[in-house]
PDB file of C-alpha atoms in Angstrom:
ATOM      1  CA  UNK K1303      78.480  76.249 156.910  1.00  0.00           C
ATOM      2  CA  UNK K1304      78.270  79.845 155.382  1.00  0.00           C
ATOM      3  CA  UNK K1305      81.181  81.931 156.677  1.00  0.00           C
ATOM      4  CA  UNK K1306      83.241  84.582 155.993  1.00  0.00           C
ATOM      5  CA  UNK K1307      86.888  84.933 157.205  1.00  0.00           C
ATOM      6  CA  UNK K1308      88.996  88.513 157.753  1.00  0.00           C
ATOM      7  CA  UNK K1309      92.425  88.403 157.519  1.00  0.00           C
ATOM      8  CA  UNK K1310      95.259  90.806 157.677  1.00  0.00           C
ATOM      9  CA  UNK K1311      94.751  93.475 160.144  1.00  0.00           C
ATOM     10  CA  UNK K1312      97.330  94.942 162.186  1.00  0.00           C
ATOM     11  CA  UNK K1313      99.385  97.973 163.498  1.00  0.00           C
ATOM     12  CA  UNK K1314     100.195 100.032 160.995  1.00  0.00           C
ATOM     13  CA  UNK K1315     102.197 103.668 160.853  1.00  0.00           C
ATOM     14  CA  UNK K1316     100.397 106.655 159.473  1.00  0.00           C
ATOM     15  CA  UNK K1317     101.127 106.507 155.718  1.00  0.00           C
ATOM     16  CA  UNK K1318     101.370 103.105 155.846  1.00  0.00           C
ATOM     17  CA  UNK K1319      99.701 100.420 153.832  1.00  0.00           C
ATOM     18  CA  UNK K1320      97.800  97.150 154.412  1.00  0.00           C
ATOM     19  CA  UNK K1321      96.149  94.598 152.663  1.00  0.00           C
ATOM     20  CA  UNK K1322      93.065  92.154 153.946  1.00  0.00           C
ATOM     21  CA  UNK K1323      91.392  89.263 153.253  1.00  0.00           C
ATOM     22  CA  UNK K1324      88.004  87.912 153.343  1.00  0.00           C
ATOM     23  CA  UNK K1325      88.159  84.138 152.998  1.00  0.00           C
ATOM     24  CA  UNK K1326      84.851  82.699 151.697  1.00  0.00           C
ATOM     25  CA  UNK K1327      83.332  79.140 152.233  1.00  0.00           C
ATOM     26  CA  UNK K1328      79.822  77.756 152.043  1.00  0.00           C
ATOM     27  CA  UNK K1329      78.389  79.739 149.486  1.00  0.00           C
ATOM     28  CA  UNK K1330      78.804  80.763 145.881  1.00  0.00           C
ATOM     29  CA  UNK K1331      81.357  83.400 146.225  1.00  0.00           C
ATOM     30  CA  UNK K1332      81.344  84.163 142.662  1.00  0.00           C
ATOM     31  CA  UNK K1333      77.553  84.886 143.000  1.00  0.00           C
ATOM     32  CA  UNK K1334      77.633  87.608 144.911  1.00  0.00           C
ATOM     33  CA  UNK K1335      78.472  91.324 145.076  1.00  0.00           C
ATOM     34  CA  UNK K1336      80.965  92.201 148.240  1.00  0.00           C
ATOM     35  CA  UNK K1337      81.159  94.954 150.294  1.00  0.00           C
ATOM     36  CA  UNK K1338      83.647  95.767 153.085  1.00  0.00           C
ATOM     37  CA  UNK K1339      82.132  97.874 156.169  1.00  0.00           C
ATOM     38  CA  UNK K1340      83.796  99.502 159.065  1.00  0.00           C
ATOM     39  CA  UNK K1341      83.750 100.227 162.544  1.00  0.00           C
ATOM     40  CA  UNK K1342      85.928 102.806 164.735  1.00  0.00           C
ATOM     41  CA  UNK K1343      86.027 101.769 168.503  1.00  0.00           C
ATOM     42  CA  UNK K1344      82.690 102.948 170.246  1.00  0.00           C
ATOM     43  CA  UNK K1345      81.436 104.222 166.704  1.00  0.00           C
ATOM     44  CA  UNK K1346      78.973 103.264 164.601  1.00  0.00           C
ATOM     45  CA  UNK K1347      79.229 101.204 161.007  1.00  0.00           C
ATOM     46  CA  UNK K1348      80.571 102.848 157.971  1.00  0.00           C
ATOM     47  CA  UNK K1349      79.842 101.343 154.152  1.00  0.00           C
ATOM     48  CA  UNK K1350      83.515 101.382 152.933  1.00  0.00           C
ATOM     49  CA  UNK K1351      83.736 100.027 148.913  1.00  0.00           C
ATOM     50  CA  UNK K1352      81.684  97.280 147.097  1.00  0.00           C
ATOM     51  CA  UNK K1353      82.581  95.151 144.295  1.00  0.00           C
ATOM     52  CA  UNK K1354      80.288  92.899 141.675  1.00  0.00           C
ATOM     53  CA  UNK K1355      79.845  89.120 141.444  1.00  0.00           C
ATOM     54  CA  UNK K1356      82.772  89.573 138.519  1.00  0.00           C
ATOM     55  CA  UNK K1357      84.621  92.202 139.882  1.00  0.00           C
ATOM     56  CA  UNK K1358      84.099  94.395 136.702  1.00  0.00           C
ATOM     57  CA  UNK K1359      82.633  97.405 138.824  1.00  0.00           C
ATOM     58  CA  UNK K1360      83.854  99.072 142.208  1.00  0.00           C
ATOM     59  CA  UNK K1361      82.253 101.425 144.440  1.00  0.00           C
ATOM     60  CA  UNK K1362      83.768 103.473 146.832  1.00  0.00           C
ATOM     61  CA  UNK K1363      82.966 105.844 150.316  1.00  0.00           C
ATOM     62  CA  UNK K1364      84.565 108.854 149.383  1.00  0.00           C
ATOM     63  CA  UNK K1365      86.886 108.940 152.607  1.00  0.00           C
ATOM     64  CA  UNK K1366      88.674 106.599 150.920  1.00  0.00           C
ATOM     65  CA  UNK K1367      88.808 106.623 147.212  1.00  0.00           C
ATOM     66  CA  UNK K1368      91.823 107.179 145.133  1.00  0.00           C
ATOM     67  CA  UNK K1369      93.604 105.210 148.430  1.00  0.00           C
ATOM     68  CA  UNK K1370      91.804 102.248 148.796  1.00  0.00           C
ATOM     69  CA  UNK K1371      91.244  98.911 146.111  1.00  0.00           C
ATOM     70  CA  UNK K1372      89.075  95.923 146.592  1.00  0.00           C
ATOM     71  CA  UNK K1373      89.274  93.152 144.757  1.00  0.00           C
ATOM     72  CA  UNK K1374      88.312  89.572 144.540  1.00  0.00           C
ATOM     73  CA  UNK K1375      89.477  86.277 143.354  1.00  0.00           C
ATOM     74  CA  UNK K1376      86.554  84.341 142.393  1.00  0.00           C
ATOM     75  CA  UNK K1377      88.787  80.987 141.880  1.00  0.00           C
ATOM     76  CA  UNK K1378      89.937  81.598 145.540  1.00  0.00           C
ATOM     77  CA  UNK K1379      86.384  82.526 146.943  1.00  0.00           C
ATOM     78  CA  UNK K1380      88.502  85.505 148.739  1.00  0.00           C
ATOM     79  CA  UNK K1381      87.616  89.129 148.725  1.00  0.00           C
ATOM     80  CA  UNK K1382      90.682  91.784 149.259  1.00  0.00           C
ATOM     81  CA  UNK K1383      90.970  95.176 150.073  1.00  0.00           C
ATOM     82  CA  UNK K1384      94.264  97.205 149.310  1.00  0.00           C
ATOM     83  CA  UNK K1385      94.913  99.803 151.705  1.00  0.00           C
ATOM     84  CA  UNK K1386      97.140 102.808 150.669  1.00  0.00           C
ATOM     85  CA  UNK K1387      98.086 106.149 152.672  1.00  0.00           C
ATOM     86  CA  UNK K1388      96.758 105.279 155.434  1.00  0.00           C
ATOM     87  CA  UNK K1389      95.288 107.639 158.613  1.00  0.00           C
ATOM     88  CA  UNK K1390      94.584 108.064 162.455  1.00  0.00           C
ATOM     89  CA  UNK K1391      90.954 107.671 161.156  1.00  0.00           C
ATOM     90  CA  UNK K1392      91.067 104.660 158.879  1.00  0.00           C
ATOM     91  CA  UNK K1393      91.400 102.611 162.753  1.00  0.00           C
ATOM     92  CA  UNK K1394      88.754 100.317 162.974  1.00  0.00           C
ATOM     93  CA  UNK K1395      87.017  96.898 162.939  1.00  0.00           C
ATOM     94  CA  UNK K1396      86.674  95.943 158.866  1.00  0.00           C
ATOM     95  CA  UNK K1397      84.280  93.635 158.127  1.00  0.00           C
ATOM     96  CA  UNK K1398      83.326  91.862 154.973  1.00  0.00           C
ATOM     97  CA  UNK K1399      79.626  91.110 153.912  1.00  0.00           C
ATOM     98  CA  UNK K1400      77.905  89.820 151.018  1.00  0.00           C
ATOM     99  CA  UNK K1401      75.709  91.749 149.291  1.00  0.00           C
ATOM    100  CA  UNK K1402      72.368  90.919 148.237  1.00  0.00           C
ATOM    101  CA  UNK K1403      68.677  93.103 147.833  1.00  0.00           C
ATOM    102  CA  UNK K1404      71.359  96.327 148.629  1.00  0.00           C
ATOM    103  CA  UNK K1405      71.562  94.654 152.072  1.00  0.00           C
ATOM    104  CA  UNK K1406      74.635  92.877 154.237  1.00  0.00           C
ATOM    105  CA  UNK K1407      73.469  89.816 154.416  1.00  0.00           C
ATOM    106  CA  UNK K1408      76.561  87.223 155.792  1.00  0.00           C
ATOM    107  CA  UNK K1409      79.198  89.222 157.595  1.00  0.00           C
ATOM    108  CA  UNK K1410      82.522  88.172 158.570  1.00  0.00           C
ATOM    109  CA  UNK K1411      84.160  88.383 162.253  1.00  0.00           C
ATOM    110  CA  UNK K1412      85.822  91.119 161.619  1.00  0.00           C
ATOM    111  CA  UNK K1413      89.831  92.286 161.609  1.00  0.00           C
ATOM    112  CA  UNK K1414      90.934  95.464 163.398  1.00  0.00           C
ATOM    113  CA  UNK K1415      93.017  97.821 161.703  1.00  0.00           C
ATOM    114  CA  UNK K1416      95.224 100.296 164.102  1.00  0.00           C
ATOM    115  CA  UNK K1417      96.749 103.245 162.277  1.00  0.00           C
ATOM    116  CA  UNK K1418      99.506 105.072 164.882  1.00  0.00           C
ATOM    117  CA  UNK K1419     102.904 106.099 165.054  1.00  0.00           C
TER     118      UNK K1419
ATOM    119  CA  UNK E 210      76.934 112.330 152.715  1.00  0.00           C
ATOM    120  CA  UNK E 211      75.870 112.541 156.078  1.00  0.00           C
ATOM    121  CA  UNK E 212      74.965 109.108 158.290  1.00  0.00           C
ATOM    122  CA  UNK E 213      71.041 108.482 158.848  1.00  0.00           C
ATOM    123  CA  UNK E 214      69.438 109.975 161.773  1.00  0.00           C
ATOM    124  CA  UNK E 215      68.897 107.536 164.469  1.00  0.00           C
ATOM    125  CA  UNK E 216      68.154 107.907 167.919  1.00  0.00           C
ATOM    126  CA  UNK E 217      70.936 107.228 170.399  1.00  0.00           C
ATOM    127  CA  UNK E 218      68.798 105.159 172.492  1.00  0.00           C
ATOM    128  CA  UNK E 219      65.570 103.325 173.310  1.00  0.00           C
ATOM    129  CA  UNK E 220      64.026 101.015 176.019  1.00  0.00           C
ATOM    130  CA  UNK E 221      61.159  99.003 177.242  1.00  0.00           C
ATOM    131  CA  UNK E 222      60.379  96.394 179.430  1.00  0.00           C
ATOM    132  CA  UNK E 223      60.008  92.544 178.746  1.00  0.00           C
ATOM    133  CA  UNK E 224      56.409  91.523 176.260  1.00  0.00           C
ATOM    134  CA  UNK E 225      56.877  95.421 175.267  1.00  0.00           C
ATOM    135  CA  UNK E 226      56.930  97.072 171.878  1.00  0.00           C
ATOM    136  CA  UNK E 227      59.720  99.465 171.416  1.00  0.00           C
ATOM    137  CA  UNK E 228      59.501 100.919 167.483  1.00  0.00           C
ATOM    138  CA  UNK E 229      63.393 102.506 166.450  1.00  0.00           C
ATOM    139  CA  UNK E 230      63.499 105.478 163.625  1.00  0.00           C
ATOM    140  CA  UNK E 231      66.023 106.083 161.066  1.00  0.00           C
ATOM    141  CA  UNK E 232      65.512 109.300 159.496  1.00  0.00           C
ATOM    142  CA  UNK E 233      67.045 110.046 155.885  1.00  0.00           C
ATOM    143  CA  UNK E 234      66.435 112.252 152.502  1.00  0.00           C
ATOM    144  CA  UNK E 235      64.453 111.591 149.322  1.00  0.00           C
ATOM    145  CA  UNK E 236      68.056 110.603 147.909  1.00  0.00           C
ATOM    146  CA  UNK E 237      68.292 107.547 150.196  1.00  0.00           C
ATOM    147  CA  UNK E 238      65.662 106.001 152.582  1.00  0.00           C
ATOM    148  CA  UNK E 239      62.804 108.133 150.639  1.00  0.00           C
ATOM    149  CA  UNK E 240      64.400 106.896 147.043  1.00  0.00           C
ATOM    150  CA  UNK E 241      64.656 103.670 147.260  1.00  0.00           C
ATOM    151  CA  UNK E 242      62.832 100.835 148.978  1.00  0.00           C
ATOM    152  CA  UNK E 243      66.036  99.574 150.240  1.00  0.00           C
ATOM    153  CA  UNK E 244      66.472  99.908 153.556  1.00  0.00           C
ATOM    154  CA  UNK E 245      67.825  97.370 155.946  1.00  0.00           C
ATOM    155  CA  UNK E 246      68.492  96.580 160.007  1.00  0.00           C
ATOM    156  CA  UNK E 247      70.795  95.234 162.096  1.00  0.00           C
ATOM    157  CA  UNK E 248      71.313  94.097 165.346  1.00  0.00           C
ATOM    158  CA  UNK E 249      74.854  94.059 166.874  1.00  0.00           C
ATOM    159  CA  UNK E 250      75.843  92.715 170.406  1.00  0.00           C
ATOM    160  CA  UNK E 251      78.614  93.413 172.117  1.00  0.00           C
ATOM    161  CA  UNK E 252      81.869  92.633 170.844  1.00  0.00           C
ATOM    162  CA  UNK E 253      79.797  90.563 168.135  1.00  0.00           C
ATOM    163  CA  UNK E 254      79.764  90.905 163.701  1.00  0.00           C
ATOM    164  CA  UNK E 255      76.084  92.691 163.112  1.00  0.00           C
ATOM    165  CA  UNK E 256      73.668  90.591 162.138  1.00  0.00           C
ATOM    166  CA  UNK E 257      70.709  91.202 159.578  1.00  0.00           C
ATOM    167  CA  UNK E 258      67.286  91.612 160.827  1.00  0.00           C
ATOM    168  CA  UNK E 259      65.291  93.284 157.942  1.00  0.00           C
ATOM    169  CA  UNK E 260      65.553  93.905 154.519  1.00  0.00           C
ATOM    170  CA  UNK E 261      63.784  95.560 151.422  1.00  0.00           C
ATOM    171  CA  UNK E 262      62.231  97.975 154.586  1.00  0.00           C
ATOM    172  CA  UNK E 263      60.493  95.020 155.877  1.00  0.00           C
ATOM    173  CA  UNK E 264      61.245  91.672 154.284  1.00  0.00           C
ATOM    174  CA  UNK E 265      62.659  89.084 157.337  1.00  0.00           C
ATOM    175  CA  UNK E 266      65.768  86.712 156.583  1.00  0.00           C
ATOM    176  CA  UNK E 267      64.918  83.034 156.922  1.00  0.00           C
ATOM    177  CA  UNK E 268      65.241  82.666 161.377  1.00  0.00           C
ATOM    178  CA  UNK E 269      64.872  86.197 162.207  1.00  0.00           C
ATOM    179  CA  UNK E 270      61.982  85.628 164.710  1.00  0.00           C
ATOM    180  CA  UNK E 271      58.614  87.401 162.943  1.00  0.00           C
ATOM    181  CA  UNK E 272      58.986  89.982 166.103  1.00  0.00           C
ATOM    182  CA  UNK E 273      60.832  92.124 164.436  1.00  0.00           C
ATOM    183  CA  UNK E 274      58.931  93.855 161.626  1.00  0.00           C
ATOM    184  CA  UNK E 275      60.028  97.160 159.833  1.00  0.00           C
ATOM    185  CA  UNK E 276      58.255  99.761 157.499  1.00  0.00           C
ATOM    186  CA  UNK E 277      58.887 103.485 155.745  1.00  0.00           C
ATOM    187  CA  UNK E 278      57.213 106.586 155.210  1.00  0.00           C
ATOM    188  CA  UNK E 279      58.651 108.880 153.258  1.00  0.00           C
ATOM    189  CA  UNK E 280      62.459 109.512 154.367  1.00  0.00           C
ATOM    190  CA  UNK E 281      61.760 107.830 158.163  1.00  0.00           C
ATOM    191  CA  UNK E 282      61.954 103.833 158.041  1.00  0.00           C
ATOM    192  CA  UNK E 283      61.466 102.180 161.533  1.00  0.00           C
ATOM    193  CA  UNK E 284      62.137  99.488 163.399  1.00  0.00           C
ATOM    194  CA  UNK E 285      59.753  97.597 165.623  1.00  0.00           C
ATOM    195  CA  UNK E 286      60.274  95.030 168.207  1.00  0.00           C
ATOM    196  CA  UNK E 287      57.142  93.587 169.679  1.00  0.00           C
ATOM    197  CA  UNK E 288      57.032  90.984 172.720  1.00  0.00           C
ATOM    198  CA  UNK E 289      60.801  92.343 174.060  1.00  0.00           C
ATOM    199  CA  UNK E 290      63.441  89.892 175.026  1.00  0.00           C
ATOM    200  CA  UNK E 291      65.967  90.214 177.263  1.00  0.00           C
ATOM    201  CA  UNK E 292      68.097  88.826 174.260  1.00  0.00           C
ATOM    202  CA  UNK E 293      67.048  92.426 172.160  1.00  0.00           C
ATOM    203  CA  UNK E 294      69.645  94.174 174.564  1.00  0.00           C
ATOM    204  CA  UNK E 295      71.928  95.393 171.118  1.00  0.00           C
ATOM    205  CA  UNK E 296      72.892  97.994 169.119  1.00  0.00           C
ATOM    206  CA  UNK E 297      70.568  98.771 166.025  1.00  0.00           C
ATOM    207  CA  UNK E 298      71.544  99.876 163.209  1.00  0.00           C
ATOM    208  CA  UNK E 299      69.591 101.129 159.815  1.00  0.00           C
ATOM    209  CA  UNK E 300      71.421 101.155 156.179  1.00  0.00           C
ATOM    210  CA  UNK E 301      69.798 102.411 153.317  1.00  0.00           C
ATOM    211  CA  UNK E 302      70.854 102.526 149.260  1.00  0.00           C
ATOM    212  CA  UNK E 303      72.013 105.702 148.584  1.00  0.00           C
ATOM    213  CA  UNK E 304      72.021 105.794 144.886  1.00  0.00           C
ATOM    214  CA  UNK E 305      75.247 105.764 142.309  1.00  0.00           C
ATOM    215  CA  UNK E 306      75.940 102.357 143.697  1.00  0.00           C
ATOM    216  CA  UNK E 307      76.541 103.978 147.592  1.00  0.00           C
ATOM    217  CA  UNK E 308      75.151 102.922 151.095  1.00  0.00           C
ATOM    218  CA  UNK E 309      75.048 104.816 154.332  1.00  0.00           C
ATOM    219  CA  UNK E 310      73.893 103.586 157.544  1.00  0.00           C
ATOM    220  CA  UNK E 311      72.392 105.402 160.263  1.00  0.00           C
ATOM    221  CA  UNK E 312      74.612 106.227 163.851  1.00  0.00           C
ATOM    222  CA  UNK E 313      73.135 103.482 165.603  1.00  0.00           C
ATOM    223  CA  UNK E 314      70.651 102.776 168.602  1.00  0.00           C
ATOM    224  CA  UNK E 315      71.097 100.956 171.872  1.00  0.00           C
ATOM    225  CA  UNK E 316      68.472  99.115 172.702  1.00  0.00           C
ATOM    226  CA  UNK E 317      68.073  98.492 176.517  1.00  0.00           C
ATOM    227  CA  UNK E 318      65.316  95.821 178.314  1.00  0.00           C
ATOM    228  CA  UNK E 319      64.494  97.208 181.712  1.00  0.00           C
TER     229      UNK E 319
END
């Protein structure tokens, strides 16, 4: 079965850091580009960063670059994402997807991320 | 960059059509024939519906159909099902290896 599994979320503090998972099984991880979307409560979906099948080349939204890092482990099938200084606004569902045709094509369940004092 | 337009909602009744916009710029939906849909239930991950404006993923049922026009792509959903009750949302390739997806539409059957 093709699934993707988040990992990681939590209450966090303003300032704060976090790091999640995206466990991969079914598929070819190593095949694919990555992305990492998210969702606010009641809001809509936000692209967040991508990375390639290799992880030579990242892409980020610019509400978070220069705080947030994904990464990947290909010999793990897991995606990561590194989250640094983090704000009020950064709250939200984060889901991982697999990229393919510049679409989302498999998406994970989801892990919310809280960001308050 | 700003999200794509979208309206906030839509409706129709059961063996209706209902067609869903996503407005953008010649830098995203008009630039690229990239542009993809989801469908999202409540509490649920979103799902993929279209892609490449209006190629269908293997089990998406061939009800759903999308197409573009310049910088609007839409969404149609022919013979309605009370199952379409969701959230829609449009993406589009925004160039410079970015995406951006539209605010979203909530799709009632009366």
């Amino acid at each position: 079965e093709v699934q993707l599994v988040e990992s990681g979320g939590g209450l966090v503090q303003p300032g704060g850091s976090l790091r999640l998972s995206c466990a991969a099984s079914g598929f070819t991880f190593s095949s694919y580009w990555m992305h990492w979307v998210r969702q606010a409560p009641g809001k809509g979906l936000v692209w967040v960063s991508r990375i390639t099948s290799d992880g030579s080349a990242t892409s980020y939204a610019d509400s978070v670059k220069g705080r947030f890092t994904i990464s990947r482990d290909n010999a793990g099938n897991t995606l990561y994402l590194q989250m640094n200084s983090l704000r009020a606004e950064d709250t939200a569902i984060y889901y991982c997807a697999t990229g393919n045709s510049h679409a989302f094509e498999i998406w994970g369940q989801g892990t919310m991320v809280t960001v308050s004092p | 960059q700003s999200a794509l337009t979208q309206p906030p909602s839509a409706s129709g009744s059961p063996g209706q059509s209902v067609t869903i916009s996503c407005t953008g710029t010649s830098s995203d939906v008009g630039g690229y024939n990239y542009v993809s849909w989801y469908q999202q239930h409540p509490g649920k991950a979103p799902k993929l519906m279209i892609y490449e404006v209006s190629s269908r993923p293997s089990g998406v049922p061939d009800r759903f159909s999308g197409s573009k026009s310049d910088n609007t792509a839409s969404l149609t959903v022919s013979g309605l099902q009370a199952e379409d009750e969701a959230d829609y949302y449009c993406s589009s390739y925004a160039g410079s290896n970015n995406w951006i997806f539209g605010g979203g539409t909530k799709l009632t059957v009366l």
